[in-house]
mmCIF file with all atom_site columns, C-alpha atoms in Angstrom:
data_model
loop_
_atom_site.group_PDB
_atom_site.id
_atom_site.type_symbol
_atom_site.label_atom_id
_atom_site.label_alt_id
_atom_site.label_comp_id
_atom_site.label_asym_id
_atom_site.label_entity_id
_atom_site.label_seq_id
_atom_site.pdbx_PDB_ins_code
_atom_site.Cartn_x
_atom_site.Cartn_y
_atom_site.Cartn_z
_atom_site.occupancy
_atom_site.B_iso_or_equiv
_atom_site.pdbx_formal_charge
_atom_site.auth_seq_id
_atom_site.auth_comp_id
_atom_site.auth_asym_id
_atom_site.auth_atom_id
_atom_site.pdbx_PDB_model_num
ATOM 1   C CA . MET L 1 1   ? 0.000  0.000  0.000   1.00 46.00 ? 581 MET L CA 1
ATOM 2   C CA . PRO L 1 2   ? 1.523  3.388  -0.988  1.00 48.00 ? 582 PRO L CA 1
ATOM 3   C CA . ILE L 1 3   ? 2.403  5.874  1.713   1.00 45.00 ? 583 ILE L CA 1
ATOM 4   C CA . PRO L 1 4   ? 0.234  9.015  1.562   1.00 48.00 ? 584 PRO L CA 1
ATOM 5   C CA . GLU L 1 5   ? 2.243  12.033 0.327   1.00 45.00 ? 585 GLU L CA 1
ATOM 6   C CA . SER L 1 6   ? 1.686  14.080 3.480   1.00 44.00 ? 586 SER L CA 1
ATOM 7   C CA . SER L 1 7   ? 3.051  11.373 5.750   1.00 46.00 ? 587 SER L CA 1
ATOM 8   C CA . HIS L 1 8   ? 6.052  10.478 3.571   1.00 45.00 ? 588 HIS L CA 1
ATOM 9   C CA . PRO L 1 9   ? 9.205  11.513 5.480   1.00 47.00 ? 589 PRO L CA 1
ATOM 10  C CA . HIS L 1 10  ? 10.881 13.024 2.382   1.00 46.00 ? 590 HIS L CA 1
ATOM 11  C CA . SER L 1 11  ? 8.137  14.965 0.628   1.00 49.00 ? 591 SER L CA 1
ATOM 12  C CA . CYS L 1 12  ? 9.152  17.554 -1.980  1.00 53.00 ? 592 CYS L CA 1
ATOM 13  C CA . SER L 1 13  ? 8.382  20.486 0.289   1.00 55.00 ? 593 SER L CA 1
ATOM 14  C CA . ASP L 1 14  ? 10.821 19.106 2.882   1.00 63.00 ? 594 ASP L CA 1
ATOM 15  C CA . ALA L 1 15  ? 13.570 18.261 0.362   1.00 69.00 ? 595 ALA L CA 1
ATOM 16  C CA . ASP L 1 16  ? 17.058 19.570 0.881   1.00 85.00 ? 596 ASP L CA 1
ATOM 17  C CA . PRO L 1 17  ? 17.435 22.881 -1.034  1.00 83.00 ? 597 PRO L CA 1
ATOM 18  C CA . GLY L 1 18  ? 20.562 21.567 -2.789  1.00 80.00 ? 598 GLY L CA 1
ATOM 19  C CA . LEU L 1 19  ? 18.724 18.465 -3.888  1.00 81.00 ? 599 LEU L CA 1
ATOM 20  C CA . ARG L 1 20  ? 15.802 20.561 -5.076  1.00 77.00 ? 600 ARG L CA 1
ATOM 21  C CA . ARG L 1 21  ? 18.150 22.764 -7.177  1.00 77.00 ? 601 ARG L CA 1
ATOM 22  C CA . THR L 1 22  ? 19.789 19.667 -8.658  1.00 73.00 ? 602 THR L CA 1
ATOM 23  C CA . LEU L 1 23  ? 16.410 18.202 -9.587  1.00 74.00 ? 603 LEU L CA 1
ATOM 24  C CA . VAL L 1 24  ? 15.322 21.487 -11.185 1.00 72.00 ? 604 VAL L CA 1
ATOM 25  C CA . ARG L 1 25  ? 18.558 21.639 -13.222 1.00 73.00 ? 605 ARG L CA 1
ATOM 26  C CA . LEU L 1 26  ? 18.100 18.036 -14.311 1.00 72.00 ? 606 LEU L CA 1
ATOM 27  C CA . ALA L 1 27  ? 14.503 18.732 -15.379 1.00 69.00 ? 607 ALA L CA 1
ATOM 28  C CA . GLN L 1 28  ? 15.674 21.814 -17.308 1.00 71.00 ? 608 GLN L CA 1
ATOM 29  C CA . SER L 1 29  ? 18.422 19.817 -19.043 1.00 70.00 ? 609 SER L CA 1
ATOM 30  C CA . LEU L 1 30  ? 15.946 17.152 -20.105 1.00 73.00 ? 610 LEU L CA 1
ATOM 31  C CA . GLU L 1 31  ? 13.476 19.777 -21.311 1.00 75.00 ? 611 GLU L CA 1
ATOM 32  C CA . ARG L 1 32  ? 16.223 21.649 -23.201 1.00 75.00 ? 612 ARG L CA 1
ATOM 33  C CA . ASP L 1 33  ? 17.550 18.496 -24.848 1.00 79.00 ? 613 ASP L CA 1
ATOM 34  C CA . ALA L 1 34  ? 14.084 17.372 -25.953 1.00 82.00 ? 614 ALA L CA 1
ATOM 35  C CA . MET L 1 35  ? 13.355 20.815 -27.388 1.00 87.00 ? 615 MET L CA 1
ATOM 36  C CA . VAL L 1 36  ? 16.640 21.057 -29.316 1.00 90.00 ? 616 VAL L CA 1
ATOM 37  C CA . GLU L 1 37  ? 16.170 17.546 -30.669 1.00 92.00 ? 617 GLU L CA 1
ATOM 38  C CA . GLN L 1 38  ? 12.632 18.381 -31.811 1.00 94.00 ? 618 GLN L CA 1
ATOM 39  C CA . VAL L 1 39  ? 13.651 21.673 -33.448 1.00 95.00 ? 619 VAL L CA 1
ATOM 40  C CA . THR L 1 40  ? 16.598 20.176 -35.347 1.00 96.00 ? 620 THR L CA 1
ATOM 41  C CA . THR L 1 41  ? 14.565 17.151 -36.452 1.00 96.00 ? 621 THR L CA 1
ATOM 42  C CA . ASP L 1 42  ? 11.642 19.290 -37.620 1.00 97.00 ? 622 ASP L CA 1
ATOM 43  C CA . LEU L 1 43  ? 13.940 21.633 -39.561 1.00 98.00 ? 623 LEU L CA 1
ATOM 44  C CA . GLN L 1 44  ? 15.848 18.784 -41.219 1.00 97.00 ? 624 GLN L CA 1
ATOM 45  C CA . TYR L 1 45  ? 12.574 17.270 -42.385 1.00 97.00 ? 625 TYR L CA 1
ATOM 46  C CA . GLN L 1 46  ? 10.998 20.580 -43.397 1.00 97.00 ? 626 GLN L CA 1
ATOM 47  C CA . LEU L 1 47  ? 14.027 21.893 -45.318 1.00 97.00 ? 627 LEU L CA 1
ATOM 48  C CA . GLN L 1 48  ? 14.894 18.465 -46.772 1.00 97.00 ? 628 GLN L CA 1
ATOM 49  C CA . VAL L 1 49  ? 18.597 18.974 -46.097 1.00 97.00 ? 629 VAL L CA 1
ATOM 50  C CA . ASP L 1 50  ? 21.271 16.448 -45.252 1.00 97.00 ? 630 ASP L CA 1
ATOM 51  C CA . ARG L 1 51  ? 21.969 17.815 -41.794 1.00 97.00 ? 631 ARG L CA 1
ATOM 52  C CA . VAL L 1 52  ? 20.721 20.348 -39.230 1.00 98.00 ? 632 VAL L CA 1
ATOM 53  C CA . VAL L 1 53  ? 22.934 20.867 -36.192 1.00 97.00 ? 633 VAL L CA 1
ATOM 54  C CA . LEU L 1 54  ? 23.131 22.944 -33.068 1.00 96.00 ? 634 LEU L CA 1
ATOM 55  C CA . TYR L 1 55  ? 26.602 24.333 -32.474 1.00 93.00 ? 635 TYR L CA 1
ATOM 56  C CA . TYR L 1 56  ? 26.573 25.189 -28.766 1.00 92.00 ? 636 TYR L CA 1
ATOM 57  C CA . PHE L 1 57  ? 29.035 27.647 -27.197 1.00 88.00 ? 637 PHE L CA 1
ATOM 58  C CA . TYR L 1 58  ? 30.241 26.210 -23.890 1.00 85.00 ? 638 TYR L CA 1
ATOM 59  C CA . ARG L 1 59  ? 32.492 29.255 -23.388 1.00 82.00 ? 639 ARG L CA 1
ATOM 60  C CA . GLN L 1 60  ? 33.307 32.382 -25.359 1.00 81.00 ? 640 GLN L CA 1
ATOM 61  C CA . TRP L 1 61  ? 33.645 31.364 -29.009 1.00 78.00 ? 641 TRP L CA 1
ATOM 62  C CA . LYS L 1 62  ? 34.487 27.777 -28.118 1.00 82.00 ? 642 LYS L CA 1
ATOM 63  C CA . GLY L 1 63  ? 31.811 25.262 -28.947 1.00 87.00 ? 643 GLY L CA 1
ATOM 64  C CA . GLN L 1 64  ? 30.826 22.027 -30.551 1.00 92.00 ? 644 GLN L CA 1
ATOM 65  C CA . VAL L 1 65  ? 28.012 20.242 -32.330 1.00 94.00 ? 645 VAL L CA 1
ATOM 66  C CA . THR L 1 66  ? 25.819 18.925 -29.520 1.00 93.00 ? 646 THR L CA 1
ATOM 67  C CA . PHE L 1 67  ? 22.724 17.948 -31.523 1.00 95.00 ? 647 PHE L CA 1
ATOM 68  C CA . GLU L 1 68  ? 22.173 16.867 -35.089 1.00 96.00 ? 648 GLU L CA 1
ATOM 69  C CA . ALA L 1 69  ? 19.326 15.673 -37.277 1.00 97.00 ? 649 ALA L CA 1
ATOM 70  C CA . LEU L 1 70  ? 20.526 13.713 -40.290 1.00 97.00 ? 650 LEU L CA 1
ATOM 71  C CA . GLY L 1 71  ? 19.231 12.617 -43.657 1.00 95.00 ? 651 GLY L CA 1
ATOM 72  C CA . ALA L 1 72  ? 21.631 9.646  -43.423 1.00 95.00 ? 652 ALA L CA 1
ATOM 73  C CA . PRO L 1 73  ? 24.076 8.426  -40.745 1.00 96.00 ? 653 PRO L CA 1
ATOM 74  C CA . ARG L 1 74  ? 27.088 9.159  -42.999 1.00 95.00 ? 654 ARG L CA 1
ATOM 75  C CA . TYR L 1 75  ? 26.463 12.897 -42.492 1.00 96.00 ? 655 TYR L CA 1
ATOM 76  C CA . SER L 1 76  ? 27.115 12.805 -38.751 1.00 96.00 ? 656 SER L CA 1
ATOM 77  C CA . ILE L 1 77  ? 29.490 15.438 -37.381 1.00 95.00 ? 657 ILE L CA 1
ATOM 78  C CA . PHE L 1 78  ? 28.409 15.055 -33.762 1.00 95.00 ? 658 PHE L CA 1
ATOM 79  C CA . GLY L 1 79  ? 31.024 16.516 -31.407 1.00 93.00 ? 659 GLY L CA 1
ATOM 80  C CA . SER L 1 80  ? 32.754 18.540 -34.129 1.00 91.00 ? 660 SER L CA 1
ATOM 81  C CA . THR L 1 81  ? 34.380 21.651 -32.697 1.00 87.00 ? 661 THR L CA 1
ATOM 82  C CA . GLY L 1 82  ? 35.202 23.621 -35.819 1.00 73.00 ? 662 GLY L CA 1
ATOM 83  C CA . PRO L 1 83  ? 38.336 25.550 -36.645 1.00 66.00 ? 663 PRO L CA 1
ATOM 84  C CA . ASP L 1 84  ? 39.047 27.977 -33.790 1.00 59.00 ? 664 ASP L CA 1
ATOM 85  C CA . GLU L 1 85  ? 41.035 30.334 -35.989 1.00 66.00 ? 665 GLU L CA 1
ATOM 86  C CA . CYS L 1 86  ? 38.024 30.897 -38.244 1.00 69.00 ? 666 CYS L CA 1
ATOM 87  C CA . PHE L 1 87  ? 35.461 31.824 -35.607 1.00 64.00 ? 667 PHE L CA 1
ATOM 88  C CA . ASN L 1 88  ? 36.844 34.939 -33.993 1.00 67.00 ? 668 ASN L CA 1
ATOM 89  C CA . ASP L 1 89  ? 35.555 38.115 -32.371 1.00 69.00 ? 669 ASP L CA 1
ATOM 90  C CA . GLU L 1 90  ? 34.661 39.610 -35.778 1.00 76.00 ? 670 GLU L CA 1
ATOM 91  C CA . TYR L 1 91  ? 32.341 36.724 -36.680 1.00 78.00 ? 671 TYR L CA 1
ATOM 92  C CA . ALA L 1 92  ? 30.991 36.550 -33.151 1.00 81.00 ? 672 ALA L CA 1
ATOM 93  C CA . GLU L 1 93  ? 30.027 40.231 -33.276 1.00 85.00 ? 673 GLU L CA 1
ATOM 94  C CA . LEU L 1 94  ? 28.154 39.671 -36.551 1.00 89.00 ? 674 LEU L CA 1
ATOM 95  C CA . TYR L 1 95  ? 26.151 36.793 -35.074 1.00 90.00 ? 675 TYR L CA 1
ATOM 96  C CA . LEU L 1 96  ? 25.566 38.728 -31.855 1.00 90.00 ? 676 LEU L CA 1
ATOM 97  C CA . ALA L 1 97  ? 24.013 41.412 -34.058 1.00 92.00 ? 677 ALA L CA 1
ATOM 98  C CA . GLY L 1 98  ? 21.660 38.799 -35.558 1.00 94.00 ? 678 GLY L CA 1
ATOM 99  C CA . ARG L 1 99  ? 23.537 37.916 -38.734 1.00 94.00 ? 679 ARG L CA 1
ATOM 100 C CA . VAL L 1 100 ? 22.009 35.168 -40.877 1.00 97.00 ? 680 VAL L CA 1
ATOM 101 C CA . ARG L 1 101 ? 24.471 33.612 -43.312 1.00 96.00 ? 681 ARG L CA 1
ATOM 102 C CA . ALA L 1 102 ? 23.122 31.760 -46.346 1.00 97.00 ? 682 ALA L CA 1
ATOM 103 C CA . ILE L 1 103 ? 25.707 30.253 -48.701 1.00 97.00 ? 683 ILE L CA 1
ATOM 104 C CA . ALA L 1 104 ? 24.258 28.535 -51.766 1.00 98.00 ? 684 ALA L CA 1
ATOM 105 C CA . ASP L 1 105 ? 27.632 27.163 -52.921 1.00 98.00 ? 685 ASP L CA 1
ATOM 106 C CA . ILE L 1 106 ? 30.748 27.186 -50.730 1.00 97.00 ? 686 ILE L CA 1
ATOM 107 C CA . GLU L 1 107 ? 32.927 26.913 -53.858 1.00 97.00 ? 687 GLU L CA 1
ATOM 108 C CA . ALA L 1 108 ? 31.554 30.141 -55.368 1.00 97.00 ? 688 ALA L CA 1
ATOM 109 C CA . GLU L 1 109 ? 31.147 32.209 -52.190 1.00 95.00 ? 689 GLU L CA 1
ATOM 110 C CA . PRO L 1 110 ? 33.922 34.629 -51.164 1.00 94.00 ? 690 PRO L CA 1
ATOM 111 C CA . ILE L 1 111 ? 34.715 33.136 -47.727 1.00 90.00 ? 691 ILE L CA 1
ATOM 112 C CA . ALA L 1 112 ? 37.943 32.662 -45.782 1.00 86.00 ? 692 ALA L CA 1
ATOM 113 C CA . ASP L 1 113 ? 40.045 29.712 -46.957 1.00 88.00 ? 693 ASP L CA 1
ATOM 114 C CA . CYS L 1 114 ? 39.989 28.134 -43.477 1.00 85.00 ? 694 CYS L CA 1
ATOM 115 C CA . HIS L 1 115 ? 36.184 28.324 -43.488 1.00 86.00 ? 695 HIS L CA 1
ATOM 116 C CA . ARG L 1 116 ? 35.901 26.781 -46.967 1.00 91.00 ? 696 ARG L CA 1
ATOM 117 C CA . ASP L 1 117 ? 38.371 24.015 -46.057 1.00 91.00 ? 697 ASP L CA 1
ATOM 118 C CA . PHE L 1 118 ? 36.465 23.270 -42.869 1.00 89.00 ? 698 PHE L CA 1
ATOM 119 C CA . LEU L 1 119 ? 33.140 23.079 -44.721 1.00 92.00 ? 699 LEU L CA 1
ATOM 120 C CA . ARG L 1 120 ? 34.708 20.780 -47.322 1.00 94.00 ? 700 ARG L CA 1
ATOM 121 C CA . GLU L 1 121 ? 35.919 18.477 -44.531 1.00 92.00 ? 701 GLU L CA 1
ATOM 122 C CA . LEU L 1 122 ? 32.310 18.280 -43.329 1.00 93.00 ? 702 LEU L CA 1
ATOM 123 C CA . GLN L 1 123 ? 31.112 17.513 -46.891 1.00 95.00 ? 703 GLN L CA 1
ATOM 124 C CA . VAL L 1 124 ? 29.111 20.766 -46.958 1.00 96.00 ? 704 VAL L CA 1
ATOM 125 C CA . ARG L 1 125 ? 28.169 22.273 -50.291 1.00 97.00 ? 705 ARG L CA 1
ATOM 126 C CA . ALA L 1 126 ? 25.530 24.776 -49.068 1.00 98.00 ? 706 ALA L CA 1
ATOM 127 C CA . ASN L 1 127 ? 25.263 26.293 -45.607 1.00 96.00 ? 707 ASN L CA 1
ATOM 128 C CA . LEU L 1 128 ? 22.611 28.278 -43.698 1.00 98.00 ? 708 LEU L CA 1
ATOM 129 C CA . VAL L 1 129 ? 23.521 29.649 -40.260 1.00 96.00 ? 709 VAL L CA 1
ATOM 130 C CA . VAL L 1 130 ? 21.207 31.416 -37.802 1.00 97.00 ? 710 VAL L CA 1
ATOM 131 C CA . PRO L 1 131 ? 22.239 32.591 -34.322 1.00 97.00 ? 711 PRO L CA 1
ATOM 132 C CA . VAL L 1 132 ? 20.465 31.493 -31.135 1.00 96.00 ? 712 VAL L CA 1
ATOM 133 C CA . LEU L 1 133 ? 20.541 34.669 -29.049 1.00 95.00 ? 713 LEU L CA 1
ATOM 134 C CA . ILE L 1 134 ? 19.579 34.757 -25.385 1.00 93.00 ? 714 ILE L CA 1
ATOM 135 C CA . PRO L 1 135 ? 19.757 37.767 -23.038 1.00 91.00 ? 715 PRO L CA 1
ATOM 136 C CA . GLN L 1 136 ? 23.257 36.688 -21.929 1.00 89.00 ? 716 GLN L CA 1
ATOM 137 C CA . GLY L 1 137 ? 24.523 36.655 -25.531 1.00 90.00 ? 717 GLY L CA 1
ATOM 138 C CA . LEU L 1 138 ? 25.235 34.145 -28.276 1.00 91.00 ? 718 LEU L CA 1
ATOM 139 C CA . TRP L 1 139 ? 24.152 30.739 -26.965 1.00 92.00 ? 719 TRP L CA 1
ATOM 140 C CA . GLY L 1 140 ? 24.681 28.799 -30.181 1.00 93.00 ? 720 GLY L CA 1
ATOM 141 C CA . LEU L 1 141 ? 24.263 28.550 -33.920 1.00 94.00 ? 721 LEU L CA 1
ATOM 142 C CA . LEU L 1 142 ? 21.504 26.643 -35.674 1.00 97.00 ? 722 LEU L CA 1
ATOM 143 C CA . VAL L 1 143 ? 23.003 25.360 -38.927 1.00 97.00 ? 723 VAL L CA 1
ATOM 144 C CA . ALA L 1 144 ? 21.540 23.636 -41.989 1.00 98.00 ? 724 ALA L CA 1
ATOM 145 C CA . HIS L 1 145 ? 23.926 21.817 -44.332 1.00 97.00 ? 725 HIS L CA 1
ATOM 146 C CA . HIS L 1 146 ? 23.167 20.578 -47.796 1.00 97.00 ? 726 HIS L CA 1
ATOM 147 C CA . CYS L 1 147 ? 25.953 18.186 -48.764 1.00 97.00 ? 727 CYS L CA 1
ATOM 148 C CA . GLN L 1 148 ? 24.935 16.680 -52.092 1.00 94.00 ? 728 GLN L CA 1
ATOM 149 C CA . SER L 1 149 ? 24.695 19.789 -54.260 1.00 96.00 ? 729 SER L CA 1
ATOM 150 C CA . VAL L 1 150 ? 24.441 23.550 -54.286 1.00 97.00 ? 730 VAL L CA 1
ATOM 151 C CA . ARG L 1 151 ? 21.290 24.953 -52.766 1.00 97.00 ? 731 ARG L CA 1
ATOM 152 C CA . PRO L 1 152 ? 19.858 28.425 -53.109 1.00 97.00 ? 732 PRO L CA 1
ATOM 153 C CA . TRP L 1 153 ? 18.194 29.180 -49.764 1.00 98.00 ? 733 TRP L CA 1
ATOM 154 C CA . SER L 1 154 ? 14.691 30.626 -50.016 1.00 98.00 ? 734 SER L CA 1
ATOM 155 C CA . GLU L 1 155 ? 13.183 33.255 -47.739 1.00 98.00 ? 735 GLU L CA 1
ATOM 156 C CA . ALA L 1 156 ? 10.925 30.488 -46.377 1.00 98.00 ? 736 ALA L CA 1
ATOM 157 C CA . ASP L 1 157 ? 14.028 28.415 -45.502 1.00 98.00 ? 737 ASP L CA 1
ATOM 158 C CA . ILE L 1 158 ? 15.577 31.350 -43.675 1.00 98.00 ? 738 ILE L CA 1
ATOM 159 C CA . THR L 1 159 ? 12.320 32.185 -41.896 1.00 98.00 ? 739 THR L CA 1
ATOM 160 C CA . SER L 1 160 ? 11.955 28.554 -40.749 1.00 98.00 ? 740 SER L CA 1
ATOM 161 C CA . MET L 1 161 ? 15.501 28.515 -39.357 1.00 98.00 ? 741 MET L CA 1
ATOM 162 C CA . GLN L 1 162 ? 14.948 31.852 -37.604 1.00 98.00 ? 742 GLN L CA 1
ATOM 163 C CA . ALA L 1 163 ? 11.707 30.549 -36.080 1.00 98.00 ? 743 ALA L CA 1
ATOM 164 C CA . GLY L 1 164 ? 13.559 27.469 -34.815 1.00 97.00 ? 744 GLY L CA 1
ATOM 165 C CA . ALA L 1 165 ? 16.301 29.643 -33.308 1.00 97.00 ? 745 ALA L CA 1
ATOM 166 C CA . GLU L 1 166 ? 13.694 31.886 -31.683 1.00 96.00 ? 746 GLU L CA 1
ATOM 167 C CA . GLN L 1 167 ? 11.869 28.884 -30.235 1.00 95.00 ? 747 GLN L CA 1
ATOM 168 C CA . LEU L 1 168 ? 15.123 27.793 -28.614 1.00 94.00 ? 748 LEU L CA 1
ATOM 169 C CA . ALA L 1 169 ? 16.137 31.293 -27.507 1.00 94.00 ? 749 ALA L CA 1
ATOM 170 C CA . THR L 1 170 ? 12.870 31.948 -25.686 1.00 93.00 ? 750 THR L CA 1
ATOM 171 C CA . ALA L 1 171 ? 12.687 28.602 -23.875 1.00 88.00 ? 751 ALA L CA 1
ATOM 172 C CA . PRO L 1 172 ? 13.146 29.012 -20.102 1.00 83.00 ? 752 PRO L CA 1
ATOM 173 C CA . ALA L 1 173 ? 15.318 25.868 -19.998 1.00 79.00 ? 753 ALA L CA 1
ATOM 174 C CA . ILE L 1 174 ? 17.754 27.476 -22.447 1.00 81.00 ? 754 ILE L CA 1
ATOM 175 C CA . ARG L 1 175 ? 17.615 30.989 -21.041 1.00 76.00 ? 755 ARG L CA 1
ATOM 176 C CA . GLY L 1 176 ? 18.590 29.552 -17.668 1.00 71.00 ? 756 GLY L CA 1
ATOM 177 C CA . GLU L 1 177 ? 15.341 30.554 -15.972 1.00 59.00 ? 757 GLU L CA 1
ATOM 178 C CA . MET L 1 178 ? 13.980 28.384 -13.197 1.00 50.00 ? 758 MET L CA 1
ATOM 179 C CA . ILE L 1 179 ? 10.847 26.452 -14.083 1.00 47.00 ? 759 ILE L CA 1
#
């Protein structure tokens, strides 16, 4: 027979404050992860691209791919950190200002050699990058990659990516707000 909540010696209202904070953080992490997974999966399906990833900044301008939705397993770049020398304060400032970068063909676009080489290593032919901005700054980049051919990005593609980034940016679990 279950113990009634009010008579249970360790009810939630009596929980250790440290334990309560840990449980809240765990719940936020689970909520955040589920949301990012849903957003990247929905965008990959909607845009019909080979890969949509979240590049998360774990400290200033240092980050890695923490989530990905793939058209095929061979496109996985999970854990990729990117070339540090390419993402510098100049690029960071552009994304902090809301820059959206749509490259239809990395071979034809005037981009830095280190950036082009990095994208080639990832098998990227077309790239669409949208910042995820929270009140504290640049939280991450939502990125769509088309690997098989060039791809002109439509306004609808860009709008969809921006909506996905906004959905992430306004989520309490990502903004660091207590639920």
